[in-house]
C-alpha cells in the first residue's frame, strides 16, 4: 500500500482526517522496523486510524486517551483478516475495526492501517452491527435469554429463520436442554464475567438430523452504568472442519513422529572447511563416534577411515558448485569394534546458502540401508528362485495381455501343454491355437468375460480340443483365470494357471463305468449288498437284501438276529483282534413257504482314524442251490476217490518202471558216450599220424585230413555235451547257499584271455546269494556269458551287463512260476549280433542253431542245458533280441528253495 492508497482510504472513511494523514512522514510507509511493535492510542468517541510501528501515530484530539484494553487485545493478535469488519467488546463497550494491509501480497503480515470505531447500542443498531461481522453473533437479553438480535451466520448455525427474534433460546433450540450452554449464559447474568471456549462440541439439528459440531465462542456481558448485566453478546465460529483437520493433522504428525523416531536417519552439519558443527544421535551411532569425538573437528580427523572413499571430495564439490548431491546404496567402510566394517547408505549433501548467496557449509542426511541392501540381494536371489520355481512348476502358467490375448511369460509347462513349440511368447492366443475358433470352443469368450467383469474364473475337468503334432486331441484341464489390474483399476491382463488332468478324468470315467459294471454284475450274480453303521446302529441294503430279510409288515426274526450279530461286533470289538474281513453263514426260513434258504455273507470292517470300528459292510449270496450241488459233488468225489486209488496204484507201478527205464537210459548214454569217445580219439590220432608220415601231400589231401580232424573234434564235443545234458536229470540234487558274486567272478577268470583279446567290457552289479546247485549255476551263467562273448559284433568291442532285481511269482505270469515264491530276476544283456525275436523260443531247443557251424563253433546244446538247469531250480529263462543290436537273457531263480 502506497501513501496515496492510504490517503484514499482515509478520505473514503473519514474525509475530515485526510489532511492530517496527508502530512504524516514518508517513513511511516517505508521503514520496516516501524511495524514490529504495537502501541495503540485512541481518541474517543471519534473513529481513528492507527498505524503499526515503533513510534505510534494517532489522531490528534483533545479527547485522546490511552486505552489499555485495546492495546492488550491487539497486541495478542498475530495477524488481522484483511479488509473485513470485525467486532470487539471491551468493558461493556462495542468497537468495530478493519485492518488494511500496506502490502496486499502479504495480507496477514502486521503492517498496515487499523480503523477503529466505538458503536452505540440499540436493538436496531445492534442488528446492523452484527450483520457486518464475518462471524456468527447474537445478543441475549434478560435471564430468559431472549434473542434480541442475531445475524444470518448465527441463524444458519441454528438452522432457523428471522422469525425466532424475540423468542427464548430454549424455545428456539430445545436440543440444548441437556447441554452446558443455557447454564453458562445464565451464570454470566449472575457473575458478569466473560466466558470463552474453543473447539467446544455442540449437538444441533441440521436438516432435521442431529449432528455434533465444534465452535470457538465468546459470551461477553453488556453492562449498564451501574455495572448490572442487561444483555450478553455471543460470537461464534464454526471450527468443525478445523477440528477434524487438526485431528487428522495430529494423527499424521503423530504417525510421522513415530516413523521418524524409528527411522535410521542420520543428520549432520559441516562448515565450508568440512568441520563438524552438529550431528544427531543417529549420525553418531552410524559412524560409531561420540559427540566429543566429532563436533568442532575436521571430517578426515574425526573419521579418518573414510579418507580415499570419495566422500570428502563430493562435499567439497557441493560447496564449490552450490549444487546438491544425492546417491543411493553407496558402500562405505566405518571402524566399529576396532575393525573396518562395510555399510551401505543413502545420502544427500545439501549446500547451506546465506542470503548473500555465499555457501557456508553442507547439510548432510544419511540413511543406513545396509540391511535393505542385504535384503534386496536376498530378494533378488529369492526372486530368481521364484522365477525358477514358476518356470519349472508342474502347472502351466502364462499371462494373456490385452483383449488380443497376447501370450507373455509362458513357463515350460504351458509351452509343453500347448504343444506348439517354444516360440509362443508375444503371439496372440488365437494365432497359436486357431482350433479354439475353428472348433467353436468357449475359452476366448471366457477370457474376454474376465477382462470385462474383473472377476476370476475357474473350472474343473474342462475339455479342450487341441492340435498336437497335426492331430486334434481331446484333453482335460483344470483352469484358473485371474484378472490383473493396473493403477487405474482396469484389467490389463489375465493370469492363467492350467493343470492337465486328462489321465485322472479318463480314470474316473473308467471307475464310473466299472461301478456301473459292478452294479450290473452284482445284480446278475444275485448278490445282496448292505452296510451297518456302528455309531447310528442303522442297517441299509439293496432291494435283494430287503426282500430276503424283511417281511411286508414287520421285521422277521432272521433279520433281527443278523442285526444283533452285527451289534455284538460293535459292542465287543476286542473279538475282532484287528480283523478286517470274515464270513458269516446263516439259515433263513421263509415264513410263507417254510422253505429253507442258506445265506452266506462276506463281511468287511472299516475303522475310523482312531482305529475304532465304524462301518460293517458286506455282500450276501443265496447258496442254497450251491450247497445242494456241493452235497451231490461230495458223493461224486467219494466215488471218484475210490476209482482214483485204483488208478494211483497202477500209476505208481508205472513210475517205478519208468525210473528203472530212465536209469537204464542214463547208463546207456554214459556207456555209449564213453565207448564212442575212444574210437573218435583213435581216428583223430591215426589221421594226425598219417598226415605226419605223408612226405608229399597235395592241397586236396590236406583239406581232407583237416576235415576229418575237425569232424572228429565236433563229434567229441557233441558226445561230451550230450553226456552233460543227460547228467542234469540224474546228478546232484542237494541245494546249498551259492554266492553268485563268486560264481560269476570264477567264470570271468576262466574267460579272461578271450575278454582281453576282444577288448570286452563286463559290468556286474552286486549279486545275491541263492539256494541252488553250484556246478549247475556255474554252467548256467557260464553258457550265457560264453554266448555273449562268442556272438559279438565285428564293428564294436563286446559289452556285457549283469544285474538283478527282486520279483514275486505272480508278477511274471507268462513263465509258469510259483505265485507263492519270491524270485530273483537276473538280466544278462550284450551288444552283440543279436537275433530276430521270432527265434527267442527256438534257441532253447536242443541241437538248434541260428548260424552255420563254420561261422561260430558249438553244438547247439548250451542254451538247452540252461533251460534244463533253470527247471531243476524251479526257475525259468527267456530271451529277447534285436538283430544287429544285441541280446538279453532273463534268468528267474527262487530266492529260497522250498
Coordinates of C-alpha atoms in Angstrom, one line a residue, residues 603-824:
X603 CA -18.2 -109.1 5.9
X604 CA -15.7 -106.3 5.8
X605 CA -15.0 -103.9 8.8
X606 CA -13.9 -100.3 8.2
X607 CA -12.1 -98.4 11.0
X608 CA -12.0 -94.7 11.8
X609 CA -8.9 -92.5 12.4
X610 CA -8.8 -93.8 16.0
X611 CA -8.8 -97.4 14.8
X612 CA -12.3 -98.0 16.1
X613 CA -14.8 -100.0 14.1
X614 CA -17.0 -97.5 12.1
X615 CA -18.8 -99.4 9.4
X616 CA -19.5 -103.1 8.7
X617 CA -20.3 -103.7 5.0
X618 CA -20.7 -106.8 3.0
X619 CA -22.3 -108.9 0.3
X620 CA -24.7 -111.8 0.8
X621 CA -25.4 -114.6 -1.5
X622 CA -28.1 -117.3 -1.5
X623 CA -26.1 -120.5 -1.7
X624 CA -29.0 -122.9 -1.1
X625 CA -28.6 -124.5 -4.6
X626 CA -24.8 -124.4 -4.3
X627 CA -25.0 -126.3 -1.0
X628 CA -27.2 -128.9 -2.7
X629 CA -24.7 -129.2 -5.6
X630 CA -21.8 -129.5 -3.0
X631 CA -23.5 -132.4 -1.3
X632 CA -24.0 -134.1 -4.7
X633 CA -20.4 -133.3 -5.6
X634 CA -19.1 -134.8 -2.3
X635 CA -20.8 -138.0 -3.1
X636 CA -19.4 -138.0 -6.5
X637 CA -15.9 -137.2 -5.2
X638 CA -16.1 -140.1 -2.8
X639 CA -17.0 -142.3 -5.7
X640 CA -14.2 -140.9 -7.8
X641 CA -11.7 -141.2 -4.9
X642 CA -12.1 -144.9 -4.8
X643 CA -11.6 -145.0 -8.6
X644 CA -8.5 -142.8 -8.2
X645 CA -7.0 -145.0 -5.6
X646 CA -7.0 -147.8 -8.2
X647 CA -5.5 -145.6 -10.9
X648 CA -2.8 -144.3 -8.5
X649 CA -1.8 -147.8 -7.6
X650 CA -1.4 -148.5 -11.3
X651 CA 0.4 -145.2 -11.8
X652 CA 2.9 -146.0 -9.0
X653 CA 3.8 -149.2 -10.7
X654 CA 4.3 -147.4 -14.0
X655 CA 6.5 -144.7 -12.3
X656 CA 8.7 -147.4 -10.9
X657 CA 9.1 -149.0 -14.3
X658 CA 9.8 -145.5 -15.8
X659 CA 12.5 -144.9 -13.2
X660 CA 14.2 -148.1 -14.0
X661 CA 14.0 -147.3 -17.6
X662 CA 15.5 -143.8 -17.0
X663 CA 18.3 -145.3 -15.1
X664 CA 19.0 -147.8 -17.8
X665 CA 18.8 -145.0 -20.4
X666 CA 21.2 -142.9 -18.4
X667 CA 23.6 -145.8 -18.1
X668 CA 23.3 -146.4 -21.8
X669 CA 24.0 -142.7 -22.6
X670 CA 27.1 -142.8 -20.3
X671 CA 28.3 -146.1 -21.8
X672 CA 27.5 -145.0 -25.3
X673 CA 29.3 -141.7 -25.0
X674 CA 32.3 -143.4 -23.3
X675 CA 32.5 -146.1 -25.9
X676 CA 32.2 -143.6 -28.7
X677 CA 34.9 -141.3 -27.3
X678 CA 37.6 -144.0 -27.6
X679 CA 37.1 -144.7 -31.4
X680 CA 37.0 -140.9 -32.1
X681 CA 40.3 -140.4 -30.2
X682 CA 41.9 -143.2 -32.2
X683 CA 40.6 -141.8 -35.5
X684 CA 42.0 -138.4 -34.6
X685 CA 45.3 -139.9 -33.6
X686 CA 45.7 -142.1 -36.6
X687 CA 44.8 -139.2 -39.0
X688 CA 47.4 -137.0 -37.4
X689 CA 50.0 -139.8 -37.6
X690 CA 49.1 -140.4 -41.3
X691 CA 49.5 -136.7 -42.0
X692 CA 52.9 -136.7 -40.4
X693 CA 54.1 -139.7 -42.4
X694 CA 53.0 -138.5 -45.8
X695 CA 56.0 -136.9 -47.4
X696 CA 54.2 -135.5 -50.3
X697 CA 50.7 -134.0 -49.8
X698 CA 48.8 -132.1 -52.3
X699 CA 46.3 -129.4 -51.2
X700 CA 43.3 -131.6 -51.6
X701 CA 44.9 -134.3 -49.3
X702 CA 45.5 -131.6 -46.6
X703 CA 41.9 -130.4 -46.8
X704 CA 40.6 -134.0 -46.4
X705 CA 42.8 -134.6 -43.4
X706 CA 41.8 -131.2 -41.8
X707 CA 38.1 -132.0 -42.3
X708 CA 38.5 -135.5 -40.7
X709 CA 40.2 -133.9 -37.7
X710 CA 37.5 -131.1 -37.3
X711 CA 34.7 -133.6 -37.7
X712 CA 36.2 -135.8 -35.1
X713 CA 36.6 -132.9 -32.6
X714 CA 33.0 -131.7 -33.2
X715 CA 31.7 -135.2 -32.7
X716 CA 33.7 -135.4 -29.5
X717 CA 32.3 -132.1 -28.2
X718 CA 28.8 -133.2 -29.2
X719 CA 29.1 -136.5 -27.3
X720 CA 30.5 -134.7 -24.2
X721 CA 27.6 -132.1 -24.3
X722 CA 25.0 -134.9 -24.7
X723 CA 26.6 -136.6 -21.7
X724 CA 26.4 -133.4 -19.7
X725 CA 22.8 -132.8 -20.7
X726 CA 21.8 -136.3 -19.7
X727 CA 23.5 -135.9 -16.3
X728 CA 21.4 -132.8 -15.5
X729 CA 18.5 -135.1 -14.7
X730 CA 20.5 -137.6 -12.6
X731 CA 23.2 -135.6 -11.0
X732 CA 23.4 -133.8 -7.7
X733 CA 20.2 -132.6 -6.2
X734 CA 21.3 -131.2 -2.9
X735 CA 20.7 -127.4 -2.7
X736 CA 23.2 -125.1 -0.8
X737 CA 23.6 -121.4 -0.5
X738 CA 25.5 -120.2 -3.5
X739 CA 27.2 -116.8 -3.7
X740 CA 26.6 -115.7 -7.3
X741 CA 29.3 -113.0 -7.0
X742 CA 31.9 -115.8 -6.5
X743 CA 30.4 -117.9 -9.3
X744 CA 30.5 -115.0 -11.9
X745 CA 33.9 -114.0 -10.8
X746 CA 35.3 -117.5 -11.4
X747 CA 33.6 -117.6 -14.8
X748 CA 35.1 -114.3 -15.8
X749 CA 38.5 -115.5 -14.6
X750 CA 38.2 -118.6 -17.0
X751 CA 37.3 -116.2 -19.9
X752 CA 40.0 -113.6 -19.1
X753 CA 42.1 -114.4 -22.2
X754 CA 39.0 -114.1 -24.5
X755 CA 37.9 -110.9 -22.8
X756 CA 41.4 -109.4 -23.2
X757 CA 41.6 -110.5 -26.9
X758 CA 38.2 -109.0 -27.8
X759 CA 38.6 -105.9 -25.6
X760 CA 35.3 -106.8 -23.9
X761 CA 33.8 -104.8 -21.0
X762 CA 31.8 -106.8 -18.4
X763 CA 29.9 -104.8 -15.8
X764 CA 28.5 -106.8 -12.9
X765 CA 26.3 -105.3 -10.1
X766 CA 26.5 -106.8 -6.6
X767 CA 24.6 -110.2 -6.9
X768 CA 22.7 -112.0 -4.2
X769 CA 23.2 -115.5 -2.6
X770 CA 20.6 -118.1 -3.8
X771 CA 19.7 -121.6 -2.9
X772 CA 20.9 -124.0 -5.6
X773 CA 23.4 -126.5 -7.1
X774 CA 26.6 -124.6 -7.6
X775 CA 28.0 -126.6 -10.5
X776 CA 24.8 -126.2 -12.4
X777 CA 24.6 -122.5 -11.7
X778 CA 28.2 -122.1 -13.0
X779 CA 27.2 -123.9 -16.2
X780 CA 24.1 -121.7 -16.5
X781 CA 25.8 -118.3 -16.2
X782 CA 28.9 -119.7 -18.0
X783 CA 27.0 -120.7 -21.1
X784 CA 25.1 -117.4 -21.3
X785 CA 28.3 -115.3 -20.8
X786 CA 30.2 -117.5 -23.3
X787 CA 27.5 -116.9 -25.9
X788 CA 27.7 -113.1 -25.4
X789 CA 31.5 -113.3 -26.0
X790 CA 31.1 -115.7 -28.9
X791 CA 28.4 -113.9 -30.8
X792 CA 30.0 -110.4 -30.6
X793 CA 29.7 -107.8 -33.3
X794 CA 32.6 -107.2 -35.6
X795 CA 32.3 -103.4 -35.5
X796 CA 32.4 -102.8 -31.8
X797 CA 34.0 -104.2 -28.6
X798 CA 31.7 -106.5 -26.7
X799 CA 29.9 -105.1 -23.6
X800 CA 28.1 -107.4 -21.1
X801 CA 25.9 -106.0 -18.3
X802 CA 24.8 -108.4 -15.5
X803 CA 22.3 -107.2 -12.9
X804 CA 19.3 -108.4 -10.9
X805 CA 16.1 -107.3 -9.3
X806 CA 13.7 -109.0 -6.8
X807 CA 10.2 -110.1 -8.1
X808 CA 7.4 -112.2 -7.0
X809 CA 6.0 -115.2 -8.9
X810 CA 2.6 -113.5 -9.5
X811 CA 4.4 -110.6 -11.2
X812 CA 5.7 -112.9 -14.0
X813 CA 2.6 -114.5 -15.4
X814 CA 3.9 -116.0 -18.7
X815 CA 6.6 -118.3 -17.4
X816 CA 4.5 -120.6 -15.0
X817 CA 6.4 -119.5 -11.9
X818 CA 5.0 -120.3 -8.5
X819 CA 3.0 -117.4 -7.3
X820 CA 3.8 -118.0 -3.7
X821 CA 7.6 -117.8 -4.1
X822 CA 10.0 -114.8 -4.3
X823 CA 12.4 -114.8 -7.2
X824 CA 15.5 -113.0 -8.4

